Amino acid sequence: MNEVSPARPLSPEAALDTLGTLLPGMPRLRQGEVWIVGAGPGDPGLLTLHALSALLQADVLVHDALIDPRTLALARPDAVRIFAGKRGGRPSTHQDDITATLVDQARRGFRVVRLKGGDPFIFGRGGEEVAELVAQGIPHRVIPGLTSGLAGLSAVGIPATCRGVNQALFLATGHGAGSRPTPDGIDWTLVGRLNQPVILYMSLRNLPFILDGLGQGGMADTLPAAVVASATTLEERVVITTKGELLETIRREGLEAPAIVVLGEIVRCHHTLRQVVTQAVETASDRA
């Protein structure tokens, strides 16, 4: 548990009043209540107003490992921060312990915020946490967040959908992929036949297996591919390559999680759209 010494104590009510001019009637986080809050892909500027409201009201903040420190700093100085990081391949807080902490802190009468990267219900295990809160009779609210697989791509000029390019897309996690298909796993061969973009979360470890399946389904090695690491953060990196060169590119560039992998013709839009975004920012800076 990491505690921050109070600097200038501010009541939840007073903190919430600071948002009054932005959105009157913001919901109140009550004592003994838990809000499951999506923090978006990383950049604090991509928080929703409801997420910011939650941070200003929380007595206890139970947060993931990938939450930007600038986002954590938005919480009240006297709020208790509890680290509940889960990182693949590294020592992590067990999910049952996280849920037990939420229940315990709520029963103690605290206003609790469970802050999760991206959106809580997209590969974030938010559903499991809410199910346990319901089972334990703990009042709760879910605050959606921008998911990294979509917002992270938009931020670097890769549109998830583009007219004339694709009519659908496939979002998947590679976390559960193994050395062989499982009864409840994804048939990557079938996915390779879709001829639609594939966006992968948490896939770096199992990417060789995934790419092999996609190739067996007919996905060509020449198909454009990209990796967006640490999307929208100060450490963001974007690498454009092809499906056939993807593994070697990741190795050569030293790319690590958190990373979004995307395969599909939408990647070709990156160069053009990134130029447009850069020019717009430079023009705005010149005018200022």
Coordinates of C-alpha atoms in Angstrom, one line a residue:
M1 CA 0.0 0.0 0.0
N2 CA 1.4 3.4 -1.0
E3 CA 0.0 6.3 1.0
V4 CA 0.4 10.0 0.1
S5 CA 0.7 12.4 3.1
P6 CA -2.1 14.9 3.0
A7 CA -1.1 18.4 1.8
R8 CA -4.2 20.4 1.8
P9 CA -7.2 18.2 2.7
L10 CA -10.2 18.8 0.4
S11 CA -13.6 17.2 1.0
P12 CA -15.1 15.2 -1.8
E13 CA -17.9 17.6 -2.0
A14 CA -15.6 20.6 -2.4
A15 CA -13.5 18.8 -4.9
L16 CA -16.5 17.9 -7.0
D17 CA -17.6 21.5 -6.9
T18 CA -14.5 22.4 -9.0
L19 CA -16.2 20.6 -11.9
G20 CA -19.5 22.5 -11.5
T21 CA -18.8 24.9 -14.3
L22 CA -18.0 22.0 -16.6
L23 CA -20.9 19.7 -16.0
P24 CA -23.5 20.5 -13.4
G25 CA -25.1 17.6 -11.6
M26 CA -22.1 15.3 -11.6
P27 CA -22.9 12.0 -9.7
R28 CA -21.7 11.8 -6.1
L29 CA -19.5 9.0 -5.0
R30 CA -21.1 7.9 -1.8
Q31 CA -19.4 6.4 1.3
G32 CA -19.2 2.6 1.0
E33 CA -19.6 2.8 -2.8
V34 CA -17.1 1.5 -5.4
W35 CA -16.7 3.0 -8.9
I36 CA -14.9 1.0 -11.5
V37 CA -13.3 3.7 -13.7
G38 CA -11.6 3.5 -17.1
A39 CA -8.5 5.7 -17.3
G40 CA -8.1 5.5 -21.0
P41 CA -5.0 4.6 -22.9
G42 CA -2.6 6.7 -20.9
D43 CA -2.7 10.5 -21.6
P44 CA -4.5 12.2 -18.7
G45 CA -6.1 14.5 -21.3
L46 CA -8.1 11.5 -22.5
L47 CA -9.9 10.9 -19.2
T48 CA -13.6 11.5 -19.3
L49 CA -15.2 14.1 -17.0
H50 CA -16.8 11.4 -15.0
A51 CA -13.4 9.7 -14.5
L52 CA -11.9 13.0 -13.3
S53 CA -14.9 13.5 -11.0
A54 CA -14.3 10.1 -9.5
L55 CA -10.6 10.9 -8.8
L56 CA -11.5 14.1 -7.1
Q57 CA -14.0 12.4 -4.8
A58 CA -12.1 9.2 -3.9
D59 CA -11.0 8.4 -0.4
V60 CA -9.2 5.3 -1.6
L61 CA -7.7 4.8 -5.1
V62 CA -7.0 1.2 -6.2
H63 CA -5.0 1.5 -9.4
D64 CA -3.3 -0.6 -12.1
A65 CA 0.4 -0.6 -12.9
L66 CA 0.0 1.3 -16.2
I67 CA -1.8 4.4 -14.9
D68 CA 0.1 7.5 -15.8
P69 CA 1.5 9.3 -12.6
R70 CA 0.0 12.5 -13.9
T71 CA -3.4 10.8 -13.7
L72 CA -2.8 9.6 -10.2
A73 CA -1.8 13.1 -9.2
L74 CA -5.3 14.4 -10.0
A75 CA -6.7 12.6 -7.0
R76 CA -7.0 14.4 -3.7
P77 CA -3.7 14.7 -1.9
D78 CA -5.1 12.9 1.1
A79 CA -6.6 10.0 -0.8
V80 CA -4.9 6.6 -0.1
R81 CA -3.3 5.0 -3.2
I82 CA -3.3 1.2 -3.3
F83 CA -1.2 -0.4 -6.0
A84 CA -2.9 -3.3 -7.7
G85 CA -0.8 -3.8 -10.7
K86 CA -1.1 -6.9 -13.0
R87 CA 1.7 -7.3 -15.5
G88 CA 2.1 -10.4 -17.7
G89 CA 5.2 -12.4 -16.8
R90 CA 6.0 -10.2 -13.7
P91 CA 5.0 -10.4 -10.1
S92 CA 1.4 -9.2 -10.0
T93 CA -1.4 -8.7 -7.5
H94 CA -3.9 -11.6 -7.7
Q95 CA -7.3 -10.7 -9.0
D96 CA -9.0 -12.2 -5.9
D97 CA -6.9 -10.0 -3.7
I98 CA -7.9 -6.9 -5.7
T99 CA -11.6 -7.7 -5.5
A100 CA -11.3 -8.4 -1.7
T101 CA -9.6 -5.1 -1.2
L102 CA -12.5 -3.3 -3.0
V103 CA -15.1 -5.0 -0.8
D104 CA -13.1 -4.4 2.4
Q105 CA -12.5 -0.7 1.7
A106 CA -16.1 -0.1 0.8
R107 CA -17.3 -1.9 4.0
R108 CA -15.1 0.4 6.0
G109 CA -17.2 3.3 4.7
F110 CA -14.7 4.7 2.2
R111 CA -15.4 6.2 -1.2
V112 CA -13.5 3.7 -3.4
V113 CA -12.3 4.1 -7.0
R114 CA -10.9 1.2 -8.9
L115 CA -8.8 2.9 -11.6
K116 CA -8.1 0.7 -14.7
G117 CA -6.3 1.4 -17.9
G118 CA -8.4 1.7 -21.0
D119 CA -12.0 0.6 -20.6
P120 CA -12.9 -1.7 -17.6
F121 CA -14.9 -4.0 -19.7
I122 CA -12.5 -4.5 -22.6
F123 CA -10.0 -7.2 -21.6
G124 CA -9.8 -5.4 -18.2
R125 CA -11.5 -8.0 -16.0
G126 CA -13.9 -5.3 -14.8
G127 CA -16.8 -7.6 -15.3
E128 CA -15.3 -10.0 -12.7
E129 CA -14.9 -7.2 -10.2
V130 CA -18.5 -5.9 -10.7
A131 CA -19.9 -9.4 -10.4
E132 CA -18.2 -9.8 -7.0
L133 CA -19.4 -6.4 -5.8
V134 CA -22.9 -7.4 -6.7
A135 CA -22.6 -10.7 -4.9
Q136 CA -21.3 -8.9 -1.8
G137 CA -24.1 -6.3 -2.0
I138 CA -21.6 -3.4 -2.5
P139 CA -23.1 -0.4 -4.4
H140 CA -21.2 0.4 -7.5
R141 CA -21.0 2.4 -10.7
V142 CA -19.0 1.7 -13.9
I143 CA -17.3 4.7 -15.7
P144 CA -16.3 3.7 -19.2
G145 CA -13.0 4.7 -20.6
L146 CA -11.3 5.0 -24.1
T147 CA -9.9 1.6 -25.0
S148 CA -6.2 1.5 -26.0
G149 CA -6.9 -0.6 -29.1
L150 CA -9.0 2.1 -30.7
A151 CA -7.9 5.4 -29.1
G152 CA -4.2 4.5 -29.2
L153 CA -4.4 3.8 -32.9
S154 CA -6.3 7.1 -33.6
A155 CA -3.7 9.1 -31.7
V156 CA -1.0 7.9 -34.1
G157 CA -3.0 8.3 -37.3
I158 CA -4.2 4.7 -37.9
P159 CA -8.0 4.6 -38.3
A160 CA -9.7 1.5 -37.0
T161 CA -12.2 1.8 -39.8
C162 CA -11.8 3.6 -43.1
R163 CA -14.3 4.0 -45.9
G164 CA -13.3 1.8 -48.8
V165 CA -10.8 -0.2 -46.8
N166 CA -12.7 -2.2 -44.2
Q167 CA -16.3 -2.9 -43.0
A168 CA -15.4 -4.5 -39.7
L169 CA -12.5 -5.2 -37.4
F170 CA -11.5 -8.0 -35.0
L171 CA -10.4 -7.1 -31.5
A172 CA -8.7 -9.8 -29.5
T173 CA -6.4 -10.5 -26.6
G174 CA -3.3 -12.7 -27.2
H175 CA -2.9 -13.2 -23.5
G176 CA -4.6 -16.6 -23.4
A177 CA -3.1 -17.9 -26.6
G178 CA -0.8 -20.9 -26.1
S179 CA 1.3 -23.3 -28.1
R180 CA -1.8 -25.1 -29.4
P181 CA -5.5 -24.3 -29.8
T182 CA -7.8 -24.9 -26.8
P183 CA -11.5 -25.6 -26.7
D184 CA -12.3 -22.1 -25.4
G185 CA -9.5 -20.4 -27.4
I186 CA -9.5 -18.4 -30.6
D187 CA -9.3 -20.2 -34.0
W188 CA -6.6 -17.9 -35.5
T189 CA -6.8 -19.8 -38.8
L190 CA -10.4 -18.7 -39.1
V191 CA -9.6 -15.1 -38.1
G192 CA -7.0 -15.1 -40.9
R193 CA -9.8 -15.7 -43.4
L194 CA -11.8 -12.7 -42.4
N195 CA -9.9 -10.3 -44.6
Q196 CA -10.5 -7.6 -42.0
P197 CA -8.1 -5.7 -39.7
V198 CA -7.0 -7.5 -36.6
I199 CA -6.2 -5.5 -33.4
L200 CA -4.4 -7.4 -30.7
Y201 CA -4.0 -6.5 -27.0
M202 CA -1.4 -8.2 -24.7
S203 CA -0.1 -10.3 -27.6
L204 CA 3.7 -9.9 -27.7
R205 CA 4.5 -13.2 -25.8
N206 CA 2.2 -15.4 -27.9
L207 CA 2.6 -13.5 -31.2
P208 CA 4.5 -16.2 -33.0
F209 CA 1.7 -18.7 -32.4
I210 CA -0.9 -16.1 -33.4
L211 CA 0.8 -15.1 -36.6
D212 CA 1.3 -18.7 -37.6
G213 CA -2.4 -19.3 -37.3
L214 CA -3.3 -16.2 -39.2
G215 CA -0.9 -17.2 -42.0
Q216 CA -2.5 -20.7 -42.2
G217 CA -5.8 -18.9 -42.7
G218 CA -4.5 -17.0 -45.7
M219 CA -3.2 -13.7 -44.2
A220 CA -0.3 -12.7 -46.4
D221 CA 3.1 -11.9 -45.0
T222 CA 3.0 -8.6 -47.1
L223 CA 0.0 -7.3 -45.2
P224 CA 0.9 -4.0 -43.5
A225 CA 1.3 -4.2 -39.7
A226 CA 2.1 -1.8 -36.9
V227 CA 3.0 -1.9 -33.2
V228 CA 2.0 1.0 -30.9
A229 CA 3.9 0.7 -27.6
S230 CA 2.9 2.8 -24.6
A231 CA 0.2 4.5 -26.6
T232 CA -0.5 8.2 -25.9
T233 CA 2.1 8.4 -23.2
L234 CA 5.5 10.2 -23.1
E235 CA 7.2 6.8 -24.0
E236 CA 5.0 6.2 -27.0
R237 CA 6.7 4.4 -29.9
V238 CA 5.2 3.5 -33.3
V239 CA 6.7 1.0 -35.7
I240 CA 5.3 0.3 -39.2
T241 CA 6.2 -3.0 -40.8
T242 CA 4.6 -6.0 -42.4
K243 CA 3.1 -9.2 -41.0
G244 CA 6.1 -11.2 -42.3
E245 CA 8.6 -8.8 -40.7
L246 CA 6.7 -8.2 -37.5
L247 CA 8.5 -10.5 -35.1
E248 CA 12.0 -9.4 -36.3
T249 CA 11.0 -5.8 -36.1
I250 CA 9.8 -6.1 -32.6
R251 CA 13.0 -7.9 -31.6
R252 CA 15.2 -5.4 -33.4
E253 CA 13.4 -2.3 -32.0
G254 CA 13.3 -3.7 -28.5
L255 CA 9.5 -3.1 -28.2
E256 CA 7.9 -4.2 -25.0
A257 CA 4.5 -4.3 -23.4
P258 CA 2.2 -2.5 -23.1
A259 CA 1.7 -2.6 -26.9
I260 CA -1.1 -2.8 -29.4
V261 CA -0.5 -4.8 -32.5
V262 CA -2.5 -4.1 -35.7
L263 CA -2.5 -6.0 -38.9
G264 CA -4.5 -4.8 -42.0
E265 CA -4.7 -2.3 -44.8
I266 CA -5.8 0.4 -42.4
V267 CA -2.1 0.7 -41.4
R268 CA -1.3 2.2 -44.8
C269 CA -3.3 5.3 -43.7
H270 CA -0.7 6.0 -41.0
H271 CA 1.8 8.0 -43.1
T272 CA -0.8 10.3 -44.7
L273 CA -2.9 10.9 -41.6
R274 CA 0.1 11.4 -39.4
Q275 CA 1.4 14.1 -41.7
V276 CA -2.0 15.9 -41.6
V277 CA -2.1 15.8 -37.8
T278 CA 1.5 17.0 -37.5
Q279 CA 0.9 19.9 -39.9
A280 CA -2.3 20.9 -38.0
V281 CA -0.4 21.0 -34.7
E282 CA 2.5 23.0 -36.2
T283 CA 0.0 25.5 -37.8
A284 CA -1.8 26.0 -34.5
S285 CA 1.6 26.5 -32.7
D286 CA 2.6 29.1 -35.3
R287 CA -0.7 31.0 -34.8
A288 CA -0.2 31.0 -31.0

